[in-house]
Each structure stands twice: as structure tokens, then as C-alpha cells.
Amino acid sequence: MNKKTLQRIRRVLAAIFFLGITLMFLDFTGTLHKFLAWMAKAQFLPAVLALNFIVIAILLIITLLFGRIYCSVICPLGVFQDGVAHVHNWFKKGRYTYSKAHNILRYIMLGIFVVLMIAGVNSLAVLLAPYSAYGRMVQSLLGPIYQWCNNGLAALSEHFHSYTFYTKEVWMRSLPTLIVAAVTFVVLVVLAWRNGRTYCNNICPVGTFLSFFSRFSWFKMHINEEKCIQCGMCTKNCKASCIDGKNGFVDYSRCVTCGNCMAVCPKEAIEYKHVKGNPAPVGANNHSPLPADKKTEETVDTSKRAFLIGSAVALGTAALAQEKKKVDGGLAFIEDKVMLVRKTPIVPAGAGSLQRFRNHCTGCQLCVSQCPNDVLRPSTTLLHLMQPEMSFERGYCRPECTACGDVCPTGAIQKLLKEEKAVTKKGQAFWFAQNCIVVSDGVSCGNCARHCPAEAIEMVPLRGDTTGRKLIPAINESKCIGCGACEYVCPARPLSAIYVEGVEQQRTI
Amino acid sequence: MKDITRRDFLKILGAGTAVTAATMAGCKNDGDLNPTGTLQPQKGQMTYRTNHNTGDKVSLLGFGMMRLPVIEEQAPKGASGREAKAAPIDQEMVNKMVDKAIEYGVNYFDTSPVYCQGRSEKATGIALSRHKRSEYYLATKMSNFAPGTWPRKESIAMFNNSLKELQTDYIDYMLLHSVGGGEDSMKMLQQRYYDNGILDFLLEKREKGVIRNLGFSYHGDVKVFDYLLSRHDEYKWDFVQIEMNYLDWHFAHEIEEANTKAEYLYNELAKRNIPAVIMEPLLGGRLANVPDHIVREMKEREPERSVASWAFRFCGTFPDVLTSLSGMTYMDHLDDNLATHCPLKPLTDEELAFLEDIAKKIYDLKNIPCTACQYCMPCPYGLDIPGIFTHYNKCIKEGNFAKSQEESDYKKMRKAFLVGYDRSVPKLRQADHCIHCGACIHHCPQRIRIPEMMDMVNEYVEKLKQGTL
């Protein structure tokens, strides 16, 4: 085997996974996920949360056979760091040194992660999780750039009367998530630029977990002492800092089988093969503690544009600027709707109970990036930070759409058929008299009833109205599915006169 | 023909050089040679009609000042579709178009205090004041639609403002604007022109010569039309403005029950010897924008004439038509219309029969009969009513209107309809936001039942989105 073969294979596979996952996050047309959703489902942590035993078994078997190749091929965050480190290599080659494993640090991190997950504080736990950290970065940072480029093409395509590209509105779904993504990005770039896989060796819970298995992997990097001239090239080029070339020692718990050492060894002294015995030092002391690179937790204040329903009373209906009627008069101004803070958040259909959803979601933002109706956005509440929830200022949860359930890799949003989704109750609509234009302006409306896909709204006479023309919505709770169509099409602004609250337990009606 | 035009010259040249064409092939597209391949207008050849009341020689093509060009670059940022129309009027272009129109013999200019969001009269005044007042006839209207303008004082102020904006001290053609509208059309007429004595005011102005011709423009309820004509002996209408075109001739009533066939309107006027001024000869451009198979049929007969020319020739064929108004936005609209009218070639009986057949075909397309006149706007709830209808009609015309999922091009058509919908109308201005308040209904000169049509459009969109067509 050529000494560069392993490195080449690894690079090709890594590129395929990395591009596939990145594109899946970026593509908002719902086309690619049909072909690529398996790449998200092959991620370790999502598979654990989805109790996807087949994937878990395959990943463990791969690790037991080949070492932590998962980290350098399948994990997009790992590949991302390799990319950053590789760029640094253009300027400065052979800058790594061997360091002992910081076992205490990484076991503590893994422990914290497991405890937080079990305690249900996913929002903190997932700050450490590799796949969802990558997802957030792509969705929040790269997504807008991609969409702007797309919109440029859409403008071109409109110019040429083609319908190939269409405009996608670029809007910030959640400031805290954007900040978390930006901080993650900066921290990881700095760490990877300086020392390669610092995050993977010390913080990543998946990496630490896999390290228990990779020590015993069948194929390993083996330094042939007869050929080795102790030049130290392997050590200098090991981004995992796990090769002690002077002593012919490799820490298999950190080796991600990237093959870089093989490629640079002048004597072809490094072989990737089966070795008997287990030379991995367990419980080595960490003599040079690395700076603790725990990501900063952002304080979260509720978005300025969010209003509590209680305060809505004071606002009342915005009187739609009823300009003096003139013909040929252009367009009326439309005031933006504000996002309600709902007592119970509305989570995507297929979440089951709110608790179940909380425990399974890693906040990777894949569903948010795929939602074609601009309904999903990451939560801004501290406990559930970055987990998706719905709001209906820009659209509503359309009956025929099952995009979020189709892509969710963790099973937090279970895959539903169109027919199942149409009868899944995820929320409950309420009428808010003060805002209803029938009450405040005396206009007849009924738009909520006209657009309710579940036919749960009927217009009934307003009590005490003698004209018989003032009809208000009567919501049949047993039929309402909480899709938000009524809230979206309600003419009252900035707050709708009919709004949806989530339900703790979703159910079929 | 005394002076040989470039076109004729080219024809002769063309015949002469046909033999050598093969060797000259490289020069065929030379910019100096006939660049358009379409009919060119001939200066001094405009067709005129005589107004027997005043002896005015009126050009058969009248310039409608309702769809003036705007400076699109100065549209509000991010404005799409109709929002761009709020941009300032391109006065320089208006001047240029008016100059050219006058150069080729157009002498009738029709405006109103409410056109172009109230900016048309001023723009018209600026453009025309650069010409001799005797070179053109001015038409404007008493556009007191809003209840606030019903009081006598307000209406008179509107009239005086028209004189000021148009920079003149007399109006050649004055109209009661769009009678026949309103929930109760007779009551509306009463309120706008009788209760406040404005009709008497206008009659008086005619006596004094400040108004040279008095008439009315009519849309909608035929009761009002019949009533005003029944008092012709008293008022002596000098002209009446009606909507007429080859589609409305027979089908106006079929398309929208409340409307009246143009055939009836025209004949009622002809019977009384009242000159007819024609509006909507092109139905807001819809008759210039027809499906490909209709274009083909027209071009097979008249390859050098535009699709729009058929509609103008239809109107011009009727002897009691004084002028056909065209709301020209672009110079090429003017060029094309000048070519049609300089001189106008009337339709033969056979061609009239052909157009009747075309009308039937257009009627069968089941378009929404919106002319994008904007009278319904602004919708208080922010909808872009004409934008929605225009998109709907455009898809029908372009064959992007699927009738069932079984059709082979269903996916392509679905995408074109939905993507195009979002492009031409922002989401919050689309049909699903219509609350059926009905504010628009009585403003629509075409009497479209707008809220019902909104439901129809939205239902269609829902079927496409849900895949249940």
C-alpha cells in the first residue's frame, strides 16, 4: 500500500460527507434531503437519541475495526477543524507536538454532558455536541450567505423569465442562536488553527466515548521500530498530538486514523495494520493542562420584538391606516406582526410530548433550515435554547408539509405521513376579543374561519350585537390542530386576534 | 404619395436587390436598413374624426394619461410589482412621448384628478404647456368619488385645481367621471352631481365656454347610462365615454353579469348621434397580451401589424367613434399605436367575423376581467388586488395554468404559478389575506366580485400547494 493511500481515501470520504451535510443544511428547497438525510442520521449522538441501534452498532463496529475514523470522515465538525488546520499548514508545516491525554478533563466533560442530557438540560449539553454545533454554524452563519447568493440568481432568473430559482427571504430567526453559533465558530477556528484537534481530544463527548473503543481497534497505526529513525516527522504532523515519535508510542484513544503520519514518514516506518496487545496508556497524567476551552454561555434576554400576551391588551389592534379613500391609490402600508411569547411553545408535529421532544432534540437547526414556510425558529428561552418552536408571523404550518419530520436525525420530530400530520394536534387556537377587528372596528371579517384547514372555526354572532352582521370566530377545540393558519391570516396587526398556544402532549384528533 | 417614405424606399430597394441578395447577405442586418420589420407610422396620415357639435377634428388615437411612465430606479427600496408604481413620474419621458404624439397628429389628451395617484394632471399640464394651446384638446373629469369631495365647494375646488394643474383656462372635454358605480348607483349619481348642484355648475361652465364639450364616462350599472341618455334633450351631451373593445362587444355581460355589452352602449349613442369616446380599447393591455395560438392567428393574417393593432382597428371601424384612448406607458406603445392610426385601416366584414371568433376564444380562457386600472386600490388590508389578478391571468395566457395533476407539464406549470405568484405579489399581499370587507367592490369599473375572485385564486393556490388539483 502506498504510504499516501490511507490519507487520500480518508480525504475523499471526508469531503463527500462534509459537503453532503453542509449542502443539506443550506438547501431550503427540500430537494437534497431525500438523498442526504441518511448522512445526518449516521451521526452518533443523533443516532443515540433516536435509539437507532443499527447505526450505533455500525459506528461502534467501524471504530473497533478501524479506530476513530468516524471523527475524521463522518463528523462534519471534525472535518471542519481539519480544514482550518490544513489552511494553517500552508503557512507553517510540522508545528504539532506530542502531548499526553488529558483524561480527567475529557472524562469530566463527558460526565457533564451525560448528566445534563439525563437531567433534560439539553440546551447546555448540546453546546458541546459536535454535529449540532456544526449545524448551527452552517444554518446561522453560512445559510444567509447562501440565500443571498440564491436571491441573486433568483433575480437573474426572473430577468430571464425562468422559474429555476426563487427568492428566499433572509431573516434572523434567533439572536441567541446566532451568537452561540458565532462564538462556537470563533472558538473552534482558533483552537483548530493553533493545535488541530484540541476540541476532539478534550471536549467532544462523542470523541471521548469513541476513544474507549478505538483503543482496542483491530487496525492501528503502528510504528515499525526497525525502520524508524526517530526523525519526529510523524509527531510534528499529527493534528491529534497523539504520536510520541521519540518513544515509538501512539495514543489510540485520540488517533483519528487520518493517515497524515504515514504520508509524511520518510522511511515508511508507520503502518496501518493489526497489532497484538494494547499499548495505549490508560490513565496517563496530564502534565501540561490545556486552557479550558469551554464555550461561553450567552445570557439570553427575550427578544425585543417579542411581547407577552398579557401586554397585548394594552396594545390593542393597530388601527390599520385607513387612508382617505382615493382611487388609483397604490398599496396600503402593512405593519409587521410581532412574535408572541407563548405560555407553552408549539413544537413541530411528530414531537410527541414536549418533554420527549426536549430530551431528544440536539438543536442542530436542520429542521429550521428546511422549514419552507418560515414557521420554525430556534427557541430563545434559556432551558430550551436553540430547540425549534413555531411562530406564525411569516407563514403557518402548512397541512401538506412534513419537511421537519423527514429530516430530523434524532427522532425528536418523528416522521409523519401527510395524512397523520393533518390530524395531529400540536396547539390550540384562542380568540382574543380586544384585537378582533369585528369588535374594535365593526368590520365583518371571518378570514380565520375561511382558511382553517381543519374546519375548526365557525363564525357566530357577537353577543349583544343587534345588527346580526358582527360574526366572531367560535373555535371547536376538538377539531383545532394548532397549525396557525388563523393567526397568520388574521388582519389584526401587530398582534393577531386569534393566536395559538402549544400543547404539552401532541395527539391525533 | 408625394414624399416617398423610407419604408417605401426600402420596398423598392428590396425588390431591386432581391437578385443580388445572396451576395449581399452580410449586409442584411445593417442598422441603417429597416430595423423593425413592422409597420411604420406615416407623418401627416393620422385619421381624424369630426365632432359635429363643435367641428373639432379629433385624432382617432387619443392619449390616455392614466398609465404614465415612472422612474423605476426611484421606486421604494425593495419594491416589487405594483409597489414600484409609487415611484415619481418620469416627466422627461412624458414630455418626449407627448411631443412625438403631437408631431404625428395626436390631439386628444385625457386625464383626471385621480390618475397616477393624483399626479397625472400636473404631469399632463407640464408636458402640454410646451405646445400651443390650439394644437390639442384637453379632457379631464369631475372625479369626486370620495364622500369628502361631494360638497359643492370641494367639487368646485377640484375643477378649479384641474384648470390650474393643466395650466389652462378652459377644458375642451369635461366628463362626469365613471358614473354607474357605487352600491346604489342611482343614489351615488344623485350624491355626486345632483344634490350638490355640480351638474348645473358644469352646464353653466359650458354656457360660458370654460367647458367646450360636456359628457360622462360610464362603467357599471346600465340604469345610470339609460337615465342620463333619457335626459339627453335637456343636457345635450356632446360626447359619452364608454368601454368598448372586441371582447366586450358581445361578451361583457357573459364575463361579469352586472356589465353591459359594448354593442348596446355604442348603438344607444349612435342612435342619438352622440360621438363615442372609447376607453379600454385594449382592456388594460390584456388584448395586447394574448395566448400564443391567438398571436399566431393574427400574425398569419397581418404579419407586420401588432396584436394590439387589431383592437384599435376594431374600435376605429365604427364611424361614430370620435377617438380611442390608449394609456401609453412606453414609447414603443406610442410607436405601435401611431403605426395603427396613421392612417387607420378599417376592418372588413370578414375581419370583424375573425375578431368575433378570437373574442370567443379569449372568453373561453376564463380570465379575470381585471384591467389593472387600480381604482380598487389601496385595499385597506394591504392586498395587491390588480397584482394578484394580473398574475392569475398571465399564467392562463402563458399556459402555466394546470387543470389537473394528470397533465404532462403539471410540475412545470405548478412551479411557474407558485414561484411567479411570490415574485409578483409579496406574501402578505396575496389573496389569502382578503377579509371580504368589500371596500373594493364598488370601485371596480369592471364590476368584478373581487372577494369571491380572491377566494377562487386562493383555492387554486391551495390545490397546487397541497397537490389536490
mmCIF file with all atom_site columns, C-alpha atoms in Angstrom, chain B residues 66-67 219 242-253 255-256 259-260 262 278-290 307-308 310-312 314-315 324-327 358-359 362-363 365 367-374 386 389-390 393 444-448:
data_model
loop_
_atom_site.group_PDB
_atom_site.id
_atom_site.type_symbol
_atom_site.label_atom_id
_atom_site.label_alt_id
_atom_site.label_comp_id
_atom_site.label_asym_id
_atom_site.label_entity_id
_atom_site.label_seq_id
_atom_site.pdbx_PDB_ins_code
_atom_site.Cartn_x
_atom_site.Cartn_y
_atom_site.Cartn_z
_atom_site.occupancy
_atom_site.B_iso_or_equiv
_atom_site.pdbx_formal_charge
_atom_site.auth_seq_id
_atom_site.auth_comp_id
_atom_site.auth_asym_id
_atom_site.auth_atom_id
_atom_site.pdbx_PDB_model_num
ATOM 1  C CA . MET B 1 66  ? -53.629 57.143 -16.669 1.00 0.00 ? 66  MET B CA 1
ATOM 2  C CA . ARG B 1 67  ? -50.637 54.850 -17.071 1.00 0.00 ? 67  ARG B CA 1
ATOM 3  C CA . HIS B 1 219 ? -68.920 51.887 -16.124 1.00 0.00 ? 219 HIS B CA 1
ATOM 4  C CA . ILE B 1 242 ? -67.757 54.091 -22.956 1.00 0.00 ? 242 ILE B CA 1
ATOM 5  C CA . GLU B 1 243 ? -65.708 50.948 -22.578 1.00 0.00 ? 243 GLU B CA 1
ATOM 6  C CA . MET B 1 244 ? -65.586 49.214 -25.918 1.00 0.00 ? 244 MET B CA 1
ATOM 7  C CA . ASN B 1 245 ? -63.427 46.533 -27.477 1.00 0.00 ? 245 ASN B CA 1
ATOM 8  C CA . TYR B 1 246 ? -63.908 43.334 -29.412 1.00 0.00 ? 246 TYR B CA 1
ATOM 9  C CA . LEU B 1 247 ? -64.216 41.254 -26.272 1.00 0.00 ? 247 LEU B CA 1
ATOM 10 C CA . ASP B 1 248 ? -66.772 43.479 -24.533 1.00 0.00 ? 248 ASP B CA 1
ATOM 11 C CA . TRP B 1 249 ? -68.756 43.922 -27.745 1.00 0.00 ? 249 TRP B CA 1
ATOM 12 C CA . HIS B 1 250 ? -70.640 40.694 -27.137 1.00 0.00 ? 250 HIS B CA 1
ATOM 13 C CA . PHE B 1 251 ? -69.157 39.204 -24.006 1.00 0.00 ? 251 PHE B CA 1
ATOM 14 C CA . ALA B 1 252 ? -69.141 41.975 -21.390 1.00 0.00 ? 252 ALA B CA 1
ATOM 15 C CA . HIS B 1 253 ? -72.309 40.585 -19.903 1.00 0.00 ? 253 HIS B CA 1
ATOM 16 C CA . ILE B 1 255 ? -67.854 37.792 -18.314 1.00 0.00 ? 255 ILE B CA 1
ATOM 17 C CA . GLU B 1 256 ? -69.442 39.732 -15.474 1.00 0.00 ? 256 GLU B CA 1
ATOM 18 C CA . ASN B 1 259 ? -71.921 44.596 -17.082 1.00 0.00 ? 259 ASN B CA 1
ATOM 19 C CA . THR B 1 260 ? -73.428 45.644 -20.351 1.00 0.00 ? 260 THR B CA 1
ATOM 20 C CA . ALA B 1 262 ? -70.464 47.383 -25.587 1.00 0.00 ? 262 ALA B CA 1
ATOM 21 C CA . ILE B 1 278 ? -63.614 54.776 -26.324 1.00 0.00 ? 278 ILE B CA 1
ATOM 22 C CA . MET B 1 279 ? -61.825 53.697 -23.179 1.00 0.00 ? 279 MET B CA 1
ATOM 23 C CA . GLU B 1 280 ? -60.237 50.333 -22.501 1.00 0.00 ? 280 GLU B CA 1
ATOM 24 C CA . PRO B 1 281 ? -59.907 49.508 -26.212 1.00 0.00 ? 281 PRO B CA 1
ATOM 25 C CA . LEU B 1 282 ? -57.198 47.056 -25.096 1.00 0.00 ? 282 LEU B CA 1
ATOM 26 C CA . LEU B 1 283 ? -58.707 46.111 -21.732 1.00 0.00 ? 283 LEU B CA 1
ATOM 27 C CA . GLY B 1 284 ? -55.744 47.425 -19.806 1.00 0.00 ? 284 GLY B CA 1
ATOM 28 C CA . GLY B 1 285 ? -53.336 45.722 -22.181 1.00 0.00 ? 285 GLY B CA 1
ATOM 29 C CA . ARG B 1 286 ? -54.973 42.344 -21.950 1.00 0.00 ? 286 ARG B CA 1
ATOM 30 C CA . LEU B 1 287 ? -55.881 42.382 -25.623 1.00 0.00 ? 287 LEU B CA 1
ATOM 31 C CA . ALA B 1 288 ? -52.245 43.101 -26.483 1.00 0.00 ? 288 ALA B CA 1
ATOM 32 C CA . ASN B 1 289 ? -51.187 40.174 -24.376 1.00 0.00 ? 289 ASN B CA 1
ATOM 33 C CA . VAL B 1 290 ? -52.980 37.124 -25.667 1.00 0.00 ? 290 VAL B CA 1
ATOM 34 C CA . VAL B 1 307 ? -51.581 42.183 -31.765 1.00 0.00 ? 307 VAL B CA 1
ATOM 35 C CA . ALA B 1 308 ? -52.789 45.440 -30.217 1.00 0.00 ? 308 ALA B CA 1
ATOM 36 C CA . TRP B 1 310 ? -56.425 44.600 -34.100 1.00 0.00 ? 310 TRP B CA 1
ATOM 37 C CA . ALA B 1 311 ? -58.148 46.029 -31.060 1.00 0.00 ? 311 ALA B CA 1
ATOM 38 C CA . PHE B 1 312 ? -57.697 49.628 -32.203 1.00 0.00 ? 312 PHE B CA 1
ATOM 39 C CA . PHE B 1 314 ? -61.902 47.259 -34.257 1.00 0.00 ? 314 PHE B CA 1
ATOM 40 C CA . CYS B 1 315 ? -62.855 50.474 -32.457 1.00 0.00 ? 315 CYS B CA 1
ATOM 41 C CA . SER B 1 324 ? -59.883 55.588 -28.899 1.00 0.00 ? 324 SER B CA 1
ATOM 42 C CA . LEU B 1 325 ? -57.971 56.316 -25.731 1.00 0.00 ? 325 LEU B CA 1
ATOM 43 C CA . SER B 1 326 ? -54.790 54.398 -25.121 1.00 0.00 ? 326 SER B CA 1
ATOM 44 C CA . GLY B 1 327 ? -52.934 54.628 -21.802 1.00 0.00 ? 327 GLY B CA 1
ATOM 45 C CA . ILE B 1 358 ? -60.977 35.462 -31.359 1.00 0.00 ? 358 ILE B CA 1
ATOM 46 C CA . ALA B 1 359 ? -63.174 37.086 -28.695 1.00 0.00 ? 359 ALA B CA 1
ATOM 47 C CA . ILE B 1 362 ? -60.370 34.700 -25.190 1.00 0.00 ? 362 ILE B CA 1
ATOM 48 C CA . TYR B 1 363 ? -63.659 34.467 -23.336 1.00 0.00 ? 363 TYR B CA 1
ATOM 49 C CA . LEU B 1 365 ? -59.906 31.212 -21.296 1.00 0.00 ? 365 LEU B CA 1
ATOM 50 C CA . ASN B 1 367 ? -59.574 35.202 -17.358 1.00 0.00 ? 367 ASN B CA 1
ATOM 51 C CA . ILE B 1 368 ? -60.437 37.517 -14.521 1.00 0.00 ? 368 ILE B CA 1
ATOM 52 C CA . PRO B 1 369 ? -61.548 40.664 -16.370 1.00 0.00 ? 369 PRO B CA 1
ATOM 53 C CA . CYS B 1 370 ? -59.222 42.983 -14.454 1.00 0.00 ? 370 CYS B CA 1
ATOM 54 C CA . THR B 1 371 ? -57.689 45.855 -16.434 1.00 0.00 ? 371 THR B CA 1
ATOM 55 C CA . ALA B 1 372 ? -55.301 46.837 -13.641 1.00 0.00 ? 372 ALA B CA 1
ATOM 56 C CA . CYS B 1 373 ? -56.853 50.321 -13.539 1.00 0.00 ? 373 CYS B CA 1
ATOM 57 C CA . GLN B 1 374 ? -56.080 50.455 -9.781  1.00 0.00 ? 374 GLN B CA 1
ATOM 58 C CA . PRO B 1 386 ? -54.543 44.016 -9.545  1.00 0.00 ? 386 PRO B CA 1
ATOM 59 C CA . PHE B 1 389 ? -55.330 39.111 -10.893 1.00 0.00 ? 389 PHE B CA 1
ATOM 60 C CA . THR B 1 390 ? -52.620 40.034 -13.348 1.00 0.00 ? 390 THR B CA 1
ATOM 61 C CA . ASN B 1 393 ? -54.324 35.924 -15.989 1.00 0.00 ? 393 ASN B CA 1
ATOM 62 C CA . CYS B 1 444 ? -64.310 48.287 -9.715  1.00 0.00 ? 444 CYS B CA 1
ATOM 63 C CA . PRO B 1 445 ? -65.345 49.649 -13.117 1.00 0.00 ? 445 PRO B CA 1
ATOM 64 C CA . GLN B 1 446 ? -65.404 46.057 -14.384 1.00 0.00 ? 446 GLN B CA 1
ATOM 65 C CA . ARG B 1 447 ? -67.719 45.063 -11.545 1.00 0.00 ? 447 ARG B CA 1
ATOM 66 C CA . ILE B 1 448 ? -65.530 42.148 -10.599 1.00 0.00 ? 448 ILE B CA 1
#
